[in-house]
Each structure stands twice: as structure tokens, then as C-alpha cells.
Amino acid sequence: MIRVSKSSGIPASLTTTRAYDGEDVKRQLLQDQHDKCYICERVGVTDFEIEHRRSKECCPELRQDWNNLFLSCRYCNGKKLQNFDNTLDPLSVNIEDEIEQNIDYENKKAVFIPKNVTESHSETVKLLDRVFNGTGNLRKIKEERFFEYFLSVMNRFQGLLINYLGDATLDNENAVRDELAIDKEFLGFKYWVIKNNTFLEATFGNCIIWNKA
Ligand SMILES: [Zn+2]
């Protein structure tokens, strides 16, 4: 999960109709979020939904508030529902700085370390933990498939880093840069791989600024 930057133009249907999920809203969110779910950062899912960061149940007055609407995949929306109304706001917070996002390969788990102690930080960590690690002790089939896909993308990224570290050609460097572009998946995790390695940060630090203000 990373910071999100949204266009300032409010889609017309939010002010001219009672709907929050008009086609213009979906189209603008897809464009602003580079086709990614704002929670899991997967690209191009067809089962996207309009997600209320602060749920309709908790804050009915924000039902059509442009800054409260995000695009999420059905998988993440189903985990969030109205159980998480106080997550960090990706429009104003650099989530990638506020929450360290790593993989514990030995235990096959994603690990989230909040950098501040607030209710919003712990709630965001709890949500990400549910999305990446599942809700029970053992992952259900959908959760397992999600995690396997996540690992495959991250393994590919690690492979490109190993190529670059072994042979720092321009081609190998550009292959890594490509994977750090704003429209690529799981940037919150890739960010910490780069950040936790001084050598990699010196080379690629300038491509991990994304939506920062
Ligand atoms: Zn998602």
C-alpha cells in the first residue's frame, strides 16, 4: 500500500445524481490509481468496486465524498467492509513510509511494521495483515492464491535485483526501474527492499518517490 494522488476534478455524477458509483467515478479512479486496487496494489482486476474508506455505515455523510472514494478489488473490499473505518488516509499520508512492508519467507507471511503508534496505524496494519496473510491460522483457498501470486511478482523483482547486483549493466538497471514505475504492483513492498539496502537505495532511491507531495 502506498500514497495515492487523486485528480482535483470531481466526477460530475457525484454532484448531479445520488449515485457514488457512476461510470465517470470508476473511470477517474482507475486513471488516478493507475488501474490498481489501493489496498493490495494488484493491477487490472476486473472485479473492482468503489470502496468507501470510511464506510457508509459509519459516515453516511461521506457517501458521495470524492476524497472518501477509492477503487479496490472485491477481495480487499470483502476483507475491509465496515470493520476498518479509521485506516490511514492514502491521500494525505505516505503509507509506504508509515508502514514497513516486508516478507518473512521462512514463515510465508507478509510483515507490517507501523512507524508510529496511532489507532489509524494499527488499523491499517490489521487490514493489510488480513489481506496478505488471511483471516485464520491457515489461509483459505482464495487467500492462498492471492499470496502465491504476490510471491511470484516479488520473486521476479528479487531476480531482477540479483541480476543487477551481479552485473550492473544499463539494461539490468532499467529492468529494475521498470518494476518500480507507478503502475506496477506491490510498490509498498518493493520500496522497503530498496530502502533496506544502502547500495540499492543509492541507485534506485530516486524512482521510489511516486505520489509524495
Ligand atoms: Zn485489492
Coordinates of C-alpha atoms in Angstrom, one line a residue, residues 5-6 19 24 26 32 38 49 51 55 61 66 71 105 115 117-118 138 155 171 179-180 184 197-198 202 207 209:
S5 CA -2.8 11.0 -5.7
K6 CA -6.2 11.9 -7.0
A19 CA -25.0 7.6 -7.0
D24 CA -17.3 8.6 -14.6
K26 CA -14.9 4.4 -11.9
D32 CA -5.9 8.2 -10.8
Y38 CA -5.4 1.0 -3.4
E49 CA -15.6 -1.9 -6.7
E51 CA -14.8 1.5 -1.8
S55 CA -17.8 3.1 5.4
E61 CA -22.4 12.0 5.1
W66 CA -14.8 12.2 -3.7
L71 CA -11.1 1.8 -6.2
Y105 CA 10.0 -16.1 3.5
K115 CA 6.4 3.5 12.3
V117 CA 1.7 4.4 17.3
T118 CA -1.8 5.6 16.4
L138 CA -4.4 -21.3 7.8
N155 CA 10.3 -13.2 -6.6
D171 CA 19.8 -2.9 -19.3
E179 CA 9.4 -2.6 -12.0
L180 CA 9.3 0.5 -9.8
K184 CA 3.5 -1.6 -11.2
N197 CA 19.8 -1.8 1.1
T198 CA 22.1 1.2 1.1
A202 CA 21.8 5.0 -3.8
C207 CA 12.5 6.2 -8.5
I209 CA 9.1 8.8 -4.6

